[in-house]
Tab-separated table of C-alpha atoms and ligand atoms in Angstrom:
chain	number	residue	atom	x	y	z
A	294	MET	CA	17.618	130.015	64.219
A	295	VAL	CA	15.477	132.174	62.037
A	296	GLU	CA	14.622	131.153	58.138
A	297	LEU	CA	14.575	134.489	56.112
A	298	ARG	CA	12.088	134.416	53.219
A	299	GLY	CA	11.130	136.740	50.146
A	300	CYS	CA	7.771	136.501	48.748
A	301	ASP	CA	7.851	134.153	45.597
A	302	PRO	CA	8.671	130.807	45.413
A	303	PRO	CA	12.518	129.954	45.191
A	304	LYS	CA	14.535	130.547	42.294
A	305	ASN	CA	16.989	128.630	40.667
A	306	LEU	CA	20.046	128.806	43.520
A	307	ASP	CA	23.043	127.676	41.299
A	308	GLU	CA	22.648	130.828	39.099
A	309	TYR	CA	23.799	132.835	41.492
A	310	ARG	CA	27.479	133.682	42.616
A	311	ASP	CA	29.980	136.230	44.359
A	312	VAL	CA	29.985	138.544	47.013
A	313	PHE	CA	28.811	142.358	46.600
A	314	VAL	CA	29.907	144.785	48.773
A	315	TYR	CA	27.927	148.173	49.285
A	316	VAL	CA	30.812	150.551	48.774
A	317	GLN	CA	29.477	154.301	50.937
A	318	HIS	CA	31.641	156.977	49.818
A	319	LYS	CA	31.742	160.601	50.793
A	320	ASN	CA	34.500	163.118	49.249
A	321	GLY	CA	36.392	160.061	48.022
A	322	LYS	CA	36.729	158.439	51.032
A	323	ILE	CA	35.220	154.693	51.579
A	324	GLU	CA	32.879	155.250	54.843
A	325	ARG	CA	34.301	153.221	57.389
A	326	GLY	CA	31.731	150.278	57.750
A	327	SER	CA	32.001	149.911	54.208
A	328	GLN	CA	36.118	148.848	54.601
A	329	GLU	CA	34.823	146.488	57.269
A	330	MET	CA	32.335	144.319	55.114
A	331	LEU	CA	35.207	144.771	52.173
A	332	GLY	CA	36.932	142.974	54.317
A	333	MET	CA	34.508	140.507	55.536
A	334	GLY	CA	33.509	139.948	52.490
A	335	ARG	CA	36.502	138.664	51.134
A	336	GLU	CA	36.994	136.282	54.157
A	337	LEU	CA	33.080	135.059	52.718
A	338	ALA	CA	34.276	134.978	49.021
A	339	ASP	CA	37.556	132.667	49.947
A	340	LYS	CA	35.411	130.240	51.759
A	341	LEU	CA	33.015	130.115	49.018
A	342	GLU	CA	35.606	130.210	46.527
A	343	GLU	CA	33.742	133.234	45.228
A	344	LYS	CA	34.372	136.611	43.991
A	345	LEU	CA	34.463	139.919	45.794
A	346	VAL	CA	32.793	142.737	43.938
A	347	GLY	CA	32.557	146.280	45.473
A	348	ILE	CA	29.122	148.115	44.055
A	349	MET	CA	29.428	152.047	44.435
A	350	VAL	CA	26.724	154.565	42.804
A	351	GLY	CA	27.870	158.341	42.486
A	352	SER	CA	29.453	160.930	40.143
A	353	ASN	CA	33.515	160.788	38.771
A	354	LEU	CA	33.401	157.860	40.328
A	355	GLU	CA	37.236	157.072	38.729
A	356	LYS	CA	39.395	157.899	42.245
A	357	VAL	CA	37.467	156.355	44.849
A	358	ALA	CA	36.547	153.193	42.490
A	359	ASP	CA	40.459	152.830	42.436
A	360	GLU	CA	40.649	153.366	46.251
A	361	ALA	CA	37.723	150.448	46.758
A	362	ALA	CA	39.795	148.578	44.866
A	363	ASN	CA	42.701	148.306	47.390
A	364	TYR	CA	40.807	146.649	49.363
A	365	ASN	CA	40.928	143.278	47.817
A	366	CYS	CA	38.403	143.270	45.560
A	367	ASP	CA	37.810	140.949	42.408
A	368	THR	CA	36.213	143.538	40.583
A	369	VAL	CA	34.942	147.011	41.611
A	370	ILE	CA	31.672	148.042	39.823
A	371	GLY	CA	30.941	151.618	39.689
A	372	ILE	CA	27.291	153.188	38.804
A	373	GLU	CA	28.059	156.731	37.473
A	374	SER	CA	26.006	159.845	36.801
A	375	PRO	CA	26.236	163.701	37.223
A	376	ASP	CA	22.606	163.359	38.756
A	377	LEU	CA	23.857	160.540	41.247
A	378	LYS	CA	26.317	162.859	42.975
A	379	SER	CA	24.260	163.346	45.573
A	380	PHE	CA	22.497	160.316	48.025
A	381	SER	CA	19.030	159.102	46.485
A	382	SER	CA	17.271	156.182	47.857
A	383	VAL	CA	15.106	155.886	44.851
A	384	ALA	CA	17.585	156.175	42.067
A	385	PHE	CA	20.663	154.707	44.006
A	386	SER	CA	18.335	151.218	44.724
A	387	HIS	CA	16.917	151.330	40.958
A	388	PHE	CA	20.400	150.930	39.649
A	389	ILE	CA	21.745	148.900	41.967
A	390	SER	CA	18.700	145.984	41.988
A	391	GLU	CA	19.272	146.230	38.438
A	392	THR	CA	22.862	145.193	38.473
A	393	VAL	CA	21.449	142.724	41.239
A	394	GLU	CA	18.843	141.227	39.022
A	395	SER	CA	21.339	140.965	36.266
A	396	TYR	CA	24.619	139.536	37.980
A	397	LYS	CA	23.061	137.679	40.464
A	398	PRO	CA	24.929	138.011	43.369
A	399	ASN	CA	24.905	134.822	46.469
A	400	ILE	CA	25.434	137.105	48.952
A	401	PHE	CA	25.154	141.180	49.697
A	402	LEU	CA	26.775	142.731	52.377
A	403	MET	CA	25.801	146.516	53.347
A	404	SER	CA	27.231	148.867	56.390
A	405	GLY	CA	24.012	149.472	58.788
A	406	THR	CA	24.575	153.625	58.037
A	407	ARG	CA	21.437	155.449	57.546
A	408	GLU	CA	22.179	155.528	53.803
A	409	GLY	CA	22.712	151.395	53.959
A	410	ARG	CA	19.487	150.680	55.952
A	411	ASP	CA	17.381	153.215	53.730
A	412	LEU	CA	18.900	151.197	50.537
A	413	VAL	CA	18.750	147.666	51.797
A	414	SER	CA	14.756	146.966	52.207
A	415	ARG	CA	14.195	148.512	48.817
A	416	ILE	CA	16.836	146.382	47.255
A	417	ALA	CA	15.411	143.394	49.133
A	418	ILE	CA	11.788	143.788	47.812
A	419	ARG	CA	12.722	144.498	44.308
A	420	CYS	CA	15.037	141.310	44.081
A	421	ASN	CA	12.393	139.361	46.378
A	422	THR	CA	14.925	138.642	48.921
A	423	GLY	CA	14.806	138.786	52.856
A	424	VAL	CA	17.594	141.199	54.939
A	425	ALA	CA	19.161	140.442	58.487
A	426	ALA	CA	20.002	143.894	59.907
A	427	ASP	CA	22.682	144.620	62.073
A	428	CYS	CA	24.461	141.527	62.264
A	429	ILE	CA	27.744	141.468	64.617
A	430	GLU	CA	28.968	138.261	62.800
A	431	LEU	CA	29.479	136.166	59.369
A	432	ASP	CA	30.558	132.955	58.618
A	433	ALA	CA	30.124	130.675	55.438
A	434	ASP	CA	28.840	126.815	55.085
A	435	LYS	CA	30.714	126.310	51.678
A	436	GLN	CA	28.937	123.308	51.196
A	437	ASN	CA	25.382	124.877	51.003
A	438	ARG	CA	26.733	128.070	49.683
A	439	LEU	CA	24.915	129.572	52.479
A	440	LEU	CA	25.993	132.477	54.735
A	441	ILE	CA	25.254	132.513	58.538
A	442	ALA	CA	25.100	135.624	60.306
A	443	TRP	CA	23.850	136.251	63.829
A	444	ARG	CA	22.250	139.075	64.951
A	445	PRO	CA	21.431	140.312	68.322
A	446	SER	CA	17.581	140.869	69.424
A	447	PHE	CA	15.273	141.354	72.187
A	448	GLY	CA	17.440	144.333	73.306
A	449	ASP	CA	20.917	142.122	73.179
A	450	LYS	CA	19.642	139.365	75.272
A	451	THR	CA	20.204	136.930	72.793
A	452	ILE	CA	21.879	136.160	69.560
A	453	ASP	CA	19.826	134.650	66.587
A	454	GLN	CA	21.522	132.831	64.080
A	455	ILE	CA	19.967	133.806	60.257
A	456	LEU	CA	19.783	131.854	57.338
A	457	CYS	CA	18.242	132.592	53.828
A	458	ARG	CA	17.906	129.393	52.475
A	459	LYS	CA	16.172	129.816	49.363
A	460	HIS	CA	16.071	133.298	48.271
A	461	ARG	CA	19.230	135.466	46.759
A	462	PRO	CA	20.874	137.419	47.270
A	463	GLN	CA	21.594	136.497	50.740
A	464	MET	CA	21.260	139.934	52.056
A	465	ILE	CA	22.674	141.582	55.428
A	466	THR	CA	23.424	144.797	56.994
A	467	SER	CA	26.099	144.770	59.467
A	468	ARG	CA	26.476	146.961	62.917
A	469	PRO	CA	29.356	149.650	61.930
A	470	GLY	CA	32.077	149.313	63.986
A	471	SER	CA	31.710	145.625	65.077
A	472	TYR	CA	34.119	144.277	62.607
A	473	ARG	CA	37.904	144.425	62.200
A	474	LEU	CA	39.499	146.885	59.188
A	475	PRO	CA	40.910	144.756	56.606
A	476	GLU	CA	44.407	145.132	55.467
A	477	LYS	CA	44.796	146.852	51.992
A	478	ASN	CA	45.857	144.534	49.172
A	479	ARG	CA	45.401	145.028	45.652
A	480	ARG	CA	44.728	142.116	43.208
A	481	LYS	CA	46.966	142.448	39.920
A	482	ASP	CA	44.194	141.323	37.688
A	483	VAL	CA	41.522	143.499	40.018
A	484	LYS	CA	38.782	144.973	37.163
A	485	ILE	CA	37.383	148.539	37.820
A	486	ASP	CA	33.816	148.604	35.672
A	487	ILE	CA	32.536	151.903	35.566
A	488	ARG	CA	29.207	152.158	34.156
A	489	LYS	CA	27.544	155.386	32.975
A	490	VAL	CA	23.775	155.371	33.335
A	491	ASN	CA	21.310	158.089	32.862
A	492	VAL	CA	18.645	158.720	35.486
A	493	PRO	CA	15.128	159.123	34.087
A	494	ASP	CA	13.360	162.602	35.046
A	495	ARG	CA	10.739	160.691	37.659
A	496	MET	CA	13.762	159.826	39.846
A	497	LYS	CA	15.001	163.156	39.997
A	498	THR	CA	12.587	163.469	43.255
A	499	VAL	CA	14.979	165.444	45.233
A	500	LYS	CA	17.407	168.715	44.474
A	501	VAL	CA	20.089	169.106	46.550
A	502	LEU	CA	20.897	172.771	46.396
A	503	GLU	CA	23.797	173.279	48.922
A	504	PHE	CA	25.422	171.186	50.949
A	505	ARG	CA	26.712	172.191	54.534
A	506	PRO	CA	28.863	169.971	56.231
A	507	LYS	CA	28.057	169.276	59.930
A	508	GLU	CA	31.212	169.522	62.603
A	509	ALA	CA	32.021	165.387	62.151
A	510	LEU	CA	32.224	163.542	64.891
A	511	ASP	CA	33.415	160.000	64.240
A	512	LEU	CA	33.321	158.187	67.844
A	513	THR	CA	34.167	154.870	66.221
A	514	THR	CA	37.749	156.127	65.251
A	515	ALA	CA	38.667	157.783	68.596
A	516	LYS	CA	41.462	156.262	70.651
A	517	THR	CA	39.504	157.931	73.494
A	518	VAL	CA	35.893	158.612	74.749
A	519	VAL	CA	34.618	160.248	77.572
A	520	SER	CA	30.794	159.487	78.123
A	521	GLY	CA	28.424	160.758	80.398
A	522	GLY	CA	25.097	159.251	81.548
A	523	LEU	CA	21.871	160.407	83.717
A	524	GLY	CA	24.074	160.373	86.433
A	525	LEU	CA	25.306	163.780	85.205
A	526	GLY	CA	21.701	165.149	86.403
A	527	LYS	CA	21.716	168.128	84.104
A	528	PRO	CA	23.118	169.049	80.423
A	529	GLU	CA	25.319	171.753	81.587
A	530	GLY	CA	27.497	168.960	83.487
A	531	PHE	CA	28.682	167.837	79.809
A	532	LYS	CA	31.035	170.944	80.121
A	533	TYR	CA	33.334	168.474	82.191
A	534	LEU	CA	33.627	165.514	80.327
A	535	GLU	CA	34.620	168.158	77.197
A	536	GLN	CA	37.225	169.367	79.491
A	537	LEU	CA	38.706	166.042	80.379
A	538	ALA	CA	37.998	164.877	76.793
A	539	ASN	CA	40.232	167.544	75.561
A	540	GLU	CA	43.038	167.022	78.072
A	541	LEU	CA	43.318	163.238	76.713
A	542	GLY	CA	42.930	164.072	73.278
A	543	GLY	CA	39.437	162.252	73.211
A	544	VAL	CA	35.856	162.968	72.199
A	545	VAL	CA	32.262	163.155	74.219
A	546	GLY	CA	30.043	159.971	74.099
A	547	ALA	CA	26.906	159.780	75.942
A	548	SER	CA	24.137	157.030	77.080
A	549	ARG	CA	20.660	157.137	75.086
A	550	PRO	CA	18.612	158.993	77.550
A	551	VAL	CA	20.614	161.959	77.685
A	552	VAL	CA	20.523	162.084	74.352
A	553	ASP	CA	16.666	161.760	74.070
A	554	LEU	CA	16.597	164.196	76.910
A	555	GLY	CA	18.038	166.562	74.387
A	556	TRP	CA	21.024	167.221	76.130
A	557	ILE	CA	23.704	165.973	73.312
A	558	PRO	CA	23.122	165.366	69.881
A	559	TYR	CA	22.540	161.710	68.984
A	560	ASP	CA	26.009	161.597	66.995
A	561	HIS	CA	27.704	161.150	70.391
A	562	GLN	CA	25.402	157.968	71.687
A	563	VAL	CA	27.410	154.947	72.323
A	564	GLY	CA	25.102	151.458	72.385
A	565	GLN	CA	22.976	149.452	70.616
A	566	THR	CA	21.074	152.437	68.893
A	567	GLY	CA	23.981	154.484	68.586
A	568	ARG	CA	27.961	153.691	67.686
A	569	THR	CA	30.055	150.812	68.870
A	570	VAL	CA	33.301	152.205	69.836
A	571	ARG	CA	36.638	150.212	70.217
A	572	PRO	CA	38.858	152.924	71.476
A	573	ASN	CA	41.966	152.628	74.062
A	574	LEU	CA	40.314	153.832	76.554
A	575	TYR	CA	36.366	154.488	77.646
A	576	VAL	CA	35.383	156.476	80.506
A	577	ALA	CA	31.911	156.296	81.813
A	578	ALA	CA	30.675	158.763	84.024
A	579	GLY	CA	27.390	158.488	85.622
A	580	ILE	CA	26.520	155.414	83.746
A	581	SER	CA	24.798	152.501	84.781
A	582	GLY	CA	25.408	149.810	82.102
A	583	LYS	CA	22.867	148.559	81.093
A	584	ILE	CA	22.822	146.164	78.175
A	585	GLN	CA	22.054	148.284	75.258
A	586	HIS	CA	25.008	150.451	76.120
A	587	LEU	CA	27.586	147.521	77.174
A	588	VAL	CA	27.198	146.414	73.847
A	589	GLY	CA	28.513	149.594	72.180
A	590	MET	CA	31.554	149.948	74.196
A	591	LYS	CA	32.393	146.613	76.462
A	592	ASP	CA	35.019	145.656	73.624
A	593	SER	CA	37.097	148.890	74.457
A	594	LYS	CA	40.820	148.218	75.326
A	595	PHE	CA	40.372	150.310	78.880
A	596	ILE	CA	37.574	150.949	80.513
A	597	VAL	CA	37.324	153.133	83.619
A	598	SER	CA	33.988	153.984	85.428
A	599	ILE	CA	32.731	156.693	88.096
A	600	ASN	CA	29.928	155.964	89.507
A	601	THR	CA	27.963	156.779	93.097
A	602	ASP	CA	27.085	153.002	92.912
A	603	PRO	CA	29.511	150.560	93.528
A	604	ASP	CA	27.003	147.728	92.426
A	605	ALA	CA	26.339	149.530	88.956
A	606	GLU	CA	26.680	146.862	86.019
A	607	ILE	CA	29.029	149.318	84.673
A	608	VAL	CA	31.880	148.059	87.620
A	609	LYS	CA	31.993	144.421	86.630
A	610	TYR	CA	33.078	145.639	82.912
A	611	SER	CA	35.616	148.452	84.224
A	612	ASP	CA	39.491	148.030	84.148
A	613	PHE	CA	39.099	150.614	87.201
A	614	TYR	CA	36.536	151.460	89.028
A	615	VAL	CA	36.652	155.310	91.300
A	616	HIS	CA	33.444	155.018	93.190
A	617	GLY	CA	32.272	158.580	93.666
A	618	ASN	CA	30.384	161.861	92.797
A	619	LEU	CA	31.587	162.564	89.117
A	620	TYR	CA	31.246	166.272	89.597
A	621	ASP	CA	33.971	165.762	92.511
A	622	VAL	CA	36.096	163.128	90.191
A	623	LEU	CA	35.955	164.537	86.953
A	624	PRO	CA	37.613	168.239	87.686
A	625	LYS	CA	40.025	166.642	89.882
A	626	LEU	CA	41.214	163.931	87.304
A	627	THR	CA	41.378	166.873	84.593
A	628	GLU	CA	43.387	168.870	86.622
A	629	GLU	CA	45.573	166.048	87.547
A	630	ILE	CA	46.255	164.817	83.821
A	631	SER	CA	46.753	168.486	82.730
A	632	LYS	CA	49.495	169.245	85.821
A	633	ARG	CA	51.145	165.588	84.587
A	634	LYS	CA	51.058	166.865	80.813
A	635	SER	CA	52.654	170.213	81.740
B	1999	FAD	P1	21.120	155.359	84.624
B	1999	FAD	O1	20.736	153.716	84.211
B	1999	FAD	O2	19.971	155.909	84.910
B	1999	FAD	O3	22.369	155.299	85.242
B	1999	FAD	C1	22.816	156.435	85.815
B	1999	FAD	C2	23.968	155.917	86.710
B	1999	FAD	O4	24.655	157.229	87.038
B	1999	FAD	C3	23.609	154.885	87.752
B	1999	FAD	O5	24.540	154.098	88.169
B	1999	FAD	C4	23.921	156.128	89.050
B	1999	FAD	O6	23.863	155.367	90.294
B	1999	FAD	C5	24.943	156.623	88.636
B	1999	FAD	N1	25.271	157.996	89.313
B	1999	FAD	C6	23.835	158.989	89.635
B	1999	FAD	N2	24.659	160.281	89.874
B	1999	FAD	C7	26.202	159.943	89.794
B	1999	FAD	C8	26.877	160.885	89.962
B	1999	FAD	N3	26.564	162.274	90.788
B	1999	FAD	N4	27.681	160.778	89.939
B	1999	FAD	C9	28.272	159.284	89.356
B	1999	FAD	N5	27.538	158.723	89.117
B	1999	FAD	C10	26.187	159.019	89.875
B	1999	FAD	N6	21.083	152.746	76.102
B	1999	FAD	C11	22.510	153.439	75.538
B	1999	FAD	O7	23.126	154.162	76.549
B	1999	FAD	N7	22.612	153.227	74.336
B	1999	FAD	C12	21.727	152.839	73.528
B	1999	FAD	O8	21.852	152.760	72.111
B	1999	FAD	C13	20.541	152.274	74.149
B	1999	FAD	N8	19.655	151.508	72.776
B	1999	FAD	C14	18.476	151.086	73.685
B	1999	FAD	C15	17.666	150.367	72.964
B	1999	FAD	C16	16.557	150.146	73.264
B	1999	FAD	C17	15.814	148.970	72.386
B	1999	FAD	C18	15.972	150.072	74.487
B	1999	FAD	C19	14.957	149.304	75.142
B	1999	FAD	C20	17.157	150.909	75.464
B	1999	FAD	C21	18.225	151.059	74.974
B	1999	FAD	N9	19.233	151.875	76.050
B	1999	FAD	C22	20.046	152.373	75.249
B	1999	FAD	C23	18.622	152.475	77.105
B	1999	FAD	C24	19.123	151.856	78.095
B	1999	FAD	O9	18.668	150.323	78.277
B	1999	FAD	C25	19.123	152.103	79.290
B	1999	FAD	O10	18.280	152.885	79.849
B	1999	FAD	C26	20.157	153.542	79.235
B	1999	FAD	O11	21.580	152.965	78.929
B	1999	FAD	C27	20.513	154.236	80.901
B	1999	FAD	O12	21.561	155.028	80.843
B	1999	FAD	P2	22.529	155.485	81.679
B	1999	FAD	O13	23.108	154.374	82.227
B	1999	FAD	O14	23.052	157.084	81.288
B	1999	FAD	O15	20.949	155.802	83.184
């Protein structure tokens, strides 16, 4: 068990109530990890008999705040300004910290996206508390009003239990994709509180001139993921994975070394430092199944591995194993699926 601390002496903990969830959004849509945290936040709030508060920052928040209200929140707080249209860690963390300092939430959950990870440390420092990062499971101890968080450590070989007994709020980031998506449910008395703020000039450190969206790849919601690893031997091998993924209506994933080699962009990485996926079908071609990869895909419904080594770790986690060279197996598999479809 690990205990988190801030720097200053303990505060009056009884003043702190309710569960905050940071609601990250883009183009009017709530990011998946934030949806997961709203579901988890509701469970914790119910156990502690506290309220669930979604907090978001941006411009023109009316619609997206209304959408957040559908996730069983008691209150949605929106911090709104035309100057908050684009993400700014300085300005966002300033306004969130200000709200935390005045509201005094007991718990604050954030999805561990790049934005979440950027904000959480700034907020924790300003609010003088600790953070448990990358948590995969959460629970609450009602008697002591404590959040119990579990996070993997030592390359996922151990799971640590983390408590923050003496500082508030108790803050965590979650590993996106590790929690169930909640059912939508709108409370009759949900309160939407949009607060207009002025962003001081000193915080306008970045000006976004143009936004060019990259073709979106969302591994975490894909029903089929066809992944390749070092067994591909060369970047051109991804062509065969793409062909199979196209036949199956899925997307291409990868192990970390092939991402590090620059064979495929980081968005495709599955595992501890990549995405956590739970598709109906996960195909692992030329992947050994090291623990850092397994943690990102072992909860897939059906796992197929293709490997020349029958003793590879991935085989133990597979529902179906093909003993062979992926360059023989992948084209045949793609052709067979294509034939059966037509
Ligand atoms: P290898 O372990 O080299 O496996 C290649 C496999 O291909 C072997 O099983 C081999 O038998 C098979 N093979 C070879 N040729 C063929 C062929 N022609 N046909 C079929 N099979 C063949 N890794 C991740 O994947 N994701 C992460 O997020 C991640 N995060 C990490 C974080 C930390 C802190 C650390 C320390 C490591 C992390 N790693 C991660 C790296 C991880 O430890 C492994 O090194 C990595 O997963 C191995 O990748 P691989 O399976 O592609 O390669």
